[in-house]
Amino acid sequence: MLGLDHAGTFPSVNINFGRPFLLVLGISLGSSLWAADDSTAAGTPPATPLSPEPAIELPTIQVTKTRVHEIDVTITKLDKLIAREKKKVKSSELDKALNNSKLAQTAAIFGGNSAAHLSAVAASRVSLLETERAVLEAMKRPSTLQGLAMLEAELEQLRTTRRNLDNATR
């Protein structure tokens, strides 16, 4: 007997012959099409572009480790200054006694300031230092050269304002 089962039919086999056949057929046709494309491409001259335009050159910004490291060092110094100035925001008892508002008004001719004024100046300096720190963080990754120049100008303006904070008469 030829392997017939008890019903008299051939047993079913779960081998899918279609997929391997299609794979072999696709590979053979694809390779013949590539060979045909190579022969026709060699016979025709290459197409020239309609209007050759020069390539656009974008401005480059070099983000180097040394520049970022210098900014990090400056930020660390600013953090120390911020911590020092935050201590000056709240006046101590000694400061209140020495820089009494009544005494500061009478000694204004000598350039004395009250403890409340000194506290307000320290608070302003802290806010300027924190803004300067934010600008330095933004300078680490500028988007354009113009943006970097604007950040540097803003940084210089903040530093000038902070230096002139004590001398309001200038």
PDB file of C-alpha atoms in Angstrom:
ATOM      1  CA  MET A   1       0.000   0.000   0.000  1.00  0.00           C
ATOM      2  CA  LEU A   2       1.088   3.500  -0.679  1.00  0.00           C
ATOM      3  CA  GLY A   3       0.530   4.979   2.746  1.00  0.00           C
ATOM      4  CA  LEU A   4      -3.223   5.297   2.567  1.00  0.00           C
ATOM      5  CA  ASP A   5      -4.978   5.816   5.828  1.00  0.00           C
ATOM      6  CA  HIS A   6      -7.958   3.719   6.995  1.00  0.00           C
ATOM      7  CA  ALA A   7     -10.424   5.932   5.036  1.00  0.00           C
ATOM      8  CA  GLY A   8      -8.654   5.166   1.769  1.00  0.00           C
ATOM      9  CA  THR A   9      -7.230   8.715   1.175  1.00  0.00           C
ATOM     10  CA  PHE A  10      -3.738  10.064   1.271  1.00  0.00           C
ATOM     11  CA  PRO A  11      -2.753  11.582   4.618  1.00  0.00           C
ATOM     12  CA  SER A  12      -2.539  15.396   4.717  1.00  0.00           C
ATOM     13  CA  VAL A  13       0.908  16.921   4.916  1.00  0.00           C
ATOM     14  CA  ASN A  14       1.390  20.370   6.527  1.00  0.00           C
ATOM     15  CA  ILE A  15       4.242  21.515   4.304  1.00  0.00           C
ATOM     16  CA  ASN A  16       3.625  24.860   2.629  1.00  0.00           C
ATOM     17  CA  PHE A  17       5.318  24.706  -0.741  1.00  0.00           C
ATOM     18  CA  GLY A  18       3.972  28.104  -1.827  1.00  0.00           C
ATOM     19  CA  ARG A  19       6.184  30.405   0.232  1.00  0.00           C
ATOM     20  CA  PRO A  20       9.567  28.939  -0.697  1.00  0.00           C
ATOM     21  CA  PHE A  21       8.497  28.818  -4.325  1.00  0.00           C
ATOM     22  CA  LEU A  22       7.461  32.493  -4.287  1.00  0.00           C
ATOM     23  CA  LEU A  23      10.694  33.451  -2.557  1.00  0.00           C
ATOM     24  CA  VAL A  24      12.844  31.736  -5.170  1.00  0.00           C
ATOM     25  CA  LEU A  25      10.735  33.229  -7.967  1.00  0.00           C
ATOM     26  CA  GLY A  26      11.013  36.740  -6.503  1.00  0.00           C
ATOM     27  CA  ILE A  27      14.782  36.518  -6.096  1.00  0.00           C
ATOM     28  CA  SER A  28      15.313  35.266  -9.625  1.00  0.00           C
ATOM     29  CA  LEU A  29      13.073  37.932 -11.170  1.00  0.00           C
ATOM     30  CA  GLY A  30      14.511  40.706  -9.008  1.00  0.00           C
ATOM     31  CA  SER A  31      18.101  39.888  -9.910  1.00  0.00           C
ATOM     32  CA  SER A  32      17.214  39.796 -13.600  1.00  0.00           C
ATOM     33  CA  LEU A  33      15.506  43.192 -13.317  1.00  0.00           C
ATOM     34  CA  TRP A  34      18.557  44.711 -11.634  1.00  0.00           C
ATOM     35  CA  ALA A  35      20.756  43.351 -14.398  1.00  0.00           C
ATOM     36  CA  ALA A  36      18.409  44.897 -16.978  1.00  0.00           C
ATOM     37  CA  ASP A  37      18.511  48.270 -15.216  1.00  0.00           C
ATOM     38  CA  ASP A  38      22.312  48.249 -15.208  1.00  0.00           C
ATOM     39  CA  SER A  39      22.475  47.622 -18.958  1.00  0.00           C
ATOM     40  CA  THR A  40      20.008  50.395 -19.803  1.00  0.00           C
ATOM     41  CA  ALA A  41      21.614  52.861 -17.416  1.00  0.00           C
ATOM     42  CA  ALA A  42      25.011  52.303 -19.021  1.00  0.00           C
ATOM     43  CA  GLY A  43      23.595  53.052 -22.498  1.00  0.00           C
ATOM     44  CA  THR A  44      21.901  56.386 -21.642  1.00  0.00           C
ATOM     45  CA  PRO A  45      23.775  59.558 -20.686  1.00  0.00           C
ATOM     46  CA  PRO A  46      23.254  60.817 -17.134  1.00  0.00           C
ATOM     47  CA  ALA A  47      20.588  63.479 -16.700  1.00  0.00           C
ATOM     48  CA  THR A  48      21.812  66.983 -15.798  1.00  0.00           C
ATOM     49  CA  PRO A  49      19.951  69.090 -13.236  1.00  0.00           C
ATOM     50  CA  LEU A  50      17.891  71.926 -14.619  1.00  0.00           C
ATOM     51  CA  SER A  51      19.454  74.759 -12.634  1.00  0.00           C
ATOM     52  CA  PRO A  52      22.534  74.014 -10.550  1.00  0.00           C
ATOM     53  CA  GLU A  53      22.382  76.190  -7.422  1.00  0.00           C
ATOM     54  CA  PRO A  54      25.236  76.589  -4.983  1.00  0.00           C
ATOM     55  CA  ALA A  55      24.862  74.757  -1.700  1.00  0.00           C
ATOM     56  CA  ILE A  56      23.626  76.789   1.248  1.00  0.00           C
ATOM     57  CA  GLU A  57      26.232  77.086   3.956  1.00  0.00           C
ATOM     58  CA  LEU A  58      24.813  77.449   7.447  1.00  0.00           C
ATOM     59  CA  PRO A  59      26.716  79.272  10.186  1.00  0.00           C
ATOM     60  CA  THR A  60      28.538  76.964  12.527  1.00  0.00           C
ATOM     61  CA  ILE A  61      28.684  77.216  16.279  1.00  0.00           C
ATOM     62  CA  GLN A  62      31.420  75.275  17.936  1.00  0.00           C
ATOM     63  CA  VAL A  63      30.377  73.756  21.194  1.00  0.00           C
ATOM     64  CA  THR A  64      33.624  72.633  22.682  1.00  0.00           C
ATOM     65  CA  LYS A  65      34.318  71.098  26.012  1.00  0.00           C
ATOM     66  CA  THR A  66      36.534  73.997  27.089  1.00  0.00           C
ATOM     67  CA  ARG A  67      33.865  76.636  26.390  1.00  0.00           C
ATOM     68  CA  VAL A  68      31.202  74.679  28.262  1.00  0.00           C
ATOM     69  CA  HIS A  69      33.673  74.003  31.091  1.00  0.00           C
ATOM     70  CA  GLU A  70      34.421  77.732  31.407  1.00  0.00           C
ATOM     71  CA  ILE A  71      30.699  78.457  31.632  1.00  0.00           C
ATOM     72  CA  ASP A  72      30.328  75.747  34.301  1.00  0.00           C
ATOM     73  CA  VAL A  73      33.149  77.309  36.343  1.00  0.00           C
ATOM     74  CA  THR A  74      31.448  80.724  36.085  1.00  0.00           C
ATOM     75  CA  ILE A  75      28.129  79.185  37.152  1.00  0.00           C
ATOM     76  CA  THR A  76      29.819  77.615  40.189  1.00  0.00           C
ATOM     77  CA  LYS A  77      31.212  81.023  41.196  1.00  0.00           C
ATOM     78  CA  LEU A  78      27.759  82.566  40.747  1.00  0.00           C
ATOM     79  CA  ASP A  79      26.213  79.881  42.955  1.00  0.00           C
ATOM     80  CA  LYS A  80      28.641  80.832  45.727  1.00  0.00           C
ATOM     81  CA  LEU A  81      27.801  84.528  45.283  1.00  0.00           C
ATOM     82  CA  ILE A  82      24.074  83.750  45.367  1.00  0.00           C
ATOM     83  CA  ALA A  83      24.478  81.796  48.616  1.00  0.00           C
ATOM     84  CA  ARG A  84      26.487  84.666  50.130  1.00  0.00           C
ATOM     85  CA  GLU A  85      23.936  87.301  49.090  1.00  0.00           C
ATOM     86  CA  LYS A  86      20.977  85.232  50.321  1.00  0.00           C
ATOM     87  CA  LYS A  87      22.479  85.462  53.804  1.00  0.00           C
ATOM     88  CA  LYS A  88      22.436  89.262  53.511  1.00  0.00           C
ATOM     89  CA  VAL A  89      18.754  89.459  52.529  1.00  0.00           C
ATOM     90  CA  LYS A  90      17.604  89.020  56.095  1.00  0.00           C
ATOM     91  CA  SER A  91      19.120  91.645  58.396  1.00  0.00           C
ATOM     92  CA  SER A  92      20.677  90.503  61.656  1.00  0.00           C
ATOM     93  CA  GLU A  93      20.051  92.178  64.986  1.00  0.00           C
ATOM     94  CA  LEU A  94      23.497  93.773  64.915  1.00  0.00           C
ATOM     95  CA  ASP A  95      22.848  95.132  61.423  1.00  0.00           C
ATOM     96  CA  LYS A  96      19.503  96.536  62.527  1.00  0.00           C
ATOM     97  CA  ALA A  97      21.146  98.196  65.524  1.00  0.00           C
ATOM     98  CA  LEU A  98      24.049  99.700  63.590  1.00  0.00           C
ATOM     99  CA  ASN A  99      21.984 100.712  60.550  1.00  0.00           C
ATOM    100  CA  ASN A 100      18.899 101.996  62.314  1.00  0.00           C
ATOM    101  CA  SER A 101      16.570 103.888  60.000  1.00  0.00           C
ATOM    102  CA  LYS A 102      16.526 106.992  62.245  1.00  0.00           C
ATOM    103  CA  LEU A 103      20.306 106.962  62.533  1.00  0.00           C
ATOM    104  CA  ALA A 104      20.695 106.404  58.785  1.00  0.00           C
ATOM    105  CA  GLN A 105      18.523 109.471  58.039  1.00  0.00           C
ATOM    106  CA  THR A 106      20.595 111.725  60.266  1.00  0.00           C
ATOM    107  CA  ALA A 107      23.886 110.294  58.969  1.00  0.00           C
ATOM    108  CA  ALA A 108      22.755 110.357  55.321  1.00  0.00           C
ATOM    109  CA  ILE A 109      25.288 113.082  54.642  1.00  0.00           C
ATOM    110  CA  PHE A 110      28.001 110.502  55.298  1.00  0.00           C
ATOM    111  CA  GLY A 111      26.420 107.964  52.934  1.00  0.00           C
ATOM    112  CA  GLY A 112      24.842 105.580  55.421  1.00  0.00           C
ATOM    113  CA  ASN A 113      21.965 103.304  54.473  1.00  0.00           C
ATOM    114  CA  SER A 114      19.324 101.694  56.644  1.00  0.00           C
ATOM    115  CA  ALA A 115      19.149  97.953  57.244  1.00  0.00           C
ATOM    116  CA  ALA A 116      15.898  97.751  55.250  1.00  0.00           C
ATOM    117  CA  HIS A 117      17.570  99.426  52.273  1.00  0.00           C
ATOM    118  CA  LEU A 118      20.583  97.118  52.462  1.00  0.00           C
ATOM    119  CA  SER A 119      18.251  94.108  52.643  1.00  0.00           C
ATOM    120  CA  ALA A 120      16.351  95.307  49.557  1.00  0.00           C
ATOM    121  CA  VAL A 121      19.621  95.818  47.673  1.00  0.00           C
ATOM    122  CA  ALA A 122      20.733  92.300  48.603  1.00  0.00           C
ATOM    123  CA  ALA A 123      17.389  90.879  47.373  1.00  0.00           C
ATOM    124  CA  SER A 124      17.781  92.746  44.081  1.00  0.00           C
ATOM    125  CA  ARG A 125      21.332  91.459  43.735  1.00  0.00           C
ATOM    126  CA  VAL A 126      20.147  87.871  44.342  1.00  0.00           C
ATOM    127  CA  SER A 127      17.512  88.165  41.603  1.00  0.00           C
ATOM    128  CA  LEU A 128      20.076  89.644  39.185  1.00  0.00           C
ATOM    129  CA  LEU A 129      22.533  86.840  39.978  1.00  0.00           C
ATOM    130  CA  GLU A 130      19.878  84.184  39.394  1.00  0.00           C
ATOM    131  CA  THR A 131      18.966  85.794  36.059  1.00  0.00           C
ATOM    132  CA  GLU A 132      22.656  85.867  35.139  1.00  0.00           C
ATOM    133  CA  ARG A 133      22.895  82.159  35.979  1.00  0.00           C
ATOM    134  CA  ALA A 134      19.929  81.397  33.707  1.00  0.00           C
ATOM    135  CA  VAL A 135      21.551  83.337  30.855  1.00  0.00           C
ATOM    136  CA  LEU A 136      24.791  81.393  31.321  1.00  0.00           C
ATOM    137  CA  GLU A 137      22.856  78.110  31.199  1.00  0.00           C
ATOM    138  CA  ALA A 138      21.270  79.254  27.919  1.00  0.00           C
ATOM    139  CA  MET A 139      24.715  80.144  26.553  1.00  0.00           C
ATOM    140  CA  LYS A 140      25.759  76.490  26.789  1.00  0.00           C
ATOM    141  CA  ARG A 141      23.512  75.581  23.857  1.00  0.00           C
ATOM    142  CA  PRO A 142      22.761  78.616  21.673  1.00  0.00           C
ATOM    143  CA  SER A 143      20.727  78.095  18.519  1.00  0.00           C
ATOM    144  CA  THR A 144      22.393  80.733  16.323  1.00  0.00           C
ATOM    145  CA  LEU A 145      25.341  83.076  16.371  1.00  0.00           C
ATOM    146  CA  GLN A 146      22.983  86.038  16.692  1.00  0.00           C
ATOM    147  CA  GLY A 147      21.293  84.395  19.660  1.00  0.00           C
ATOM    148  CA  LEU A 148      24.693  83.882  21.283  1.00  0.00           C
ATOM    149  CA  ALA A 149      25.581  87.543  20.709  1.00  0.00           C
ATOM    150  CA  MET A 150      22.273  88.648  22.246  1.00  0.00           C
ATOM    151  CA  LEU A 151      22.866  86.438  25.286  1.00  0.00           C
ATOM    152  CA  GLU A 152      26.364  87.887  25.739  1.00  0.00           C
ATOM    153  CA  ALA A 153      24.979  91.445  25.509  1.00  0.00           C
ATOM    154  CA  GLU A 154      22.275  90.619  28.054  1.00  0.00           C
ATOM    155  CA  LEU A 155      24.871  89.084  30.359  1.00  0.00           C
ATOM    156  CA  GLU A 156      27.044  92.210  30.180  1.00  0.00           C
ATOM    157  CA  GLN A 157      24.017  94.415  30.890  1.00  0.00           C
ATOM    158  CA  LEU A 158      23.102  92.314  33.952  1.00  0.00           C
ATOM    159  CA  ARG A 159      26.646  92.533  35.291  1.00  0.00           C
ATOM    160  CA  THR A 160      26.725  96.315  34.797  1.00  0.00           C
ATOM    161  CA  THR A 161      23.383  96.681  36.589  1.00  0.00           C
ATOM    162  CA  ARG A 162      24.603  94.534  39.469  1.00  0.00           C
ATOM    163  CA  ARG A 163      27.810  96.581  39.816  1.00  0.00           C
ATOM    164  CA  ASN A 164      25.895  99.865  39.849  1.00  0.00           C
ATOM    165  CA  LEU A 165      23.257  98.650  42.313  1.00  0.00           C
ATOM    166  CA  ASP A 166      24.986 100.130  45.358  1.00  0.00           C
ATOM    167  CA  ASN A 167      25.524 103.514  43.761  1.00  0.00           C
ATOM    168  CA  ALA A 168      22.010 104.654  42.885  1.00  0.00           C
ATOM    169  CA  THR A 169      23.183 108.250  42.427  1.00  0.00           C
ATOM    170  CA  ARG A 170      25.200 107.443  39.260  1.00  0.00           C
TER     171      ARG A 170
END
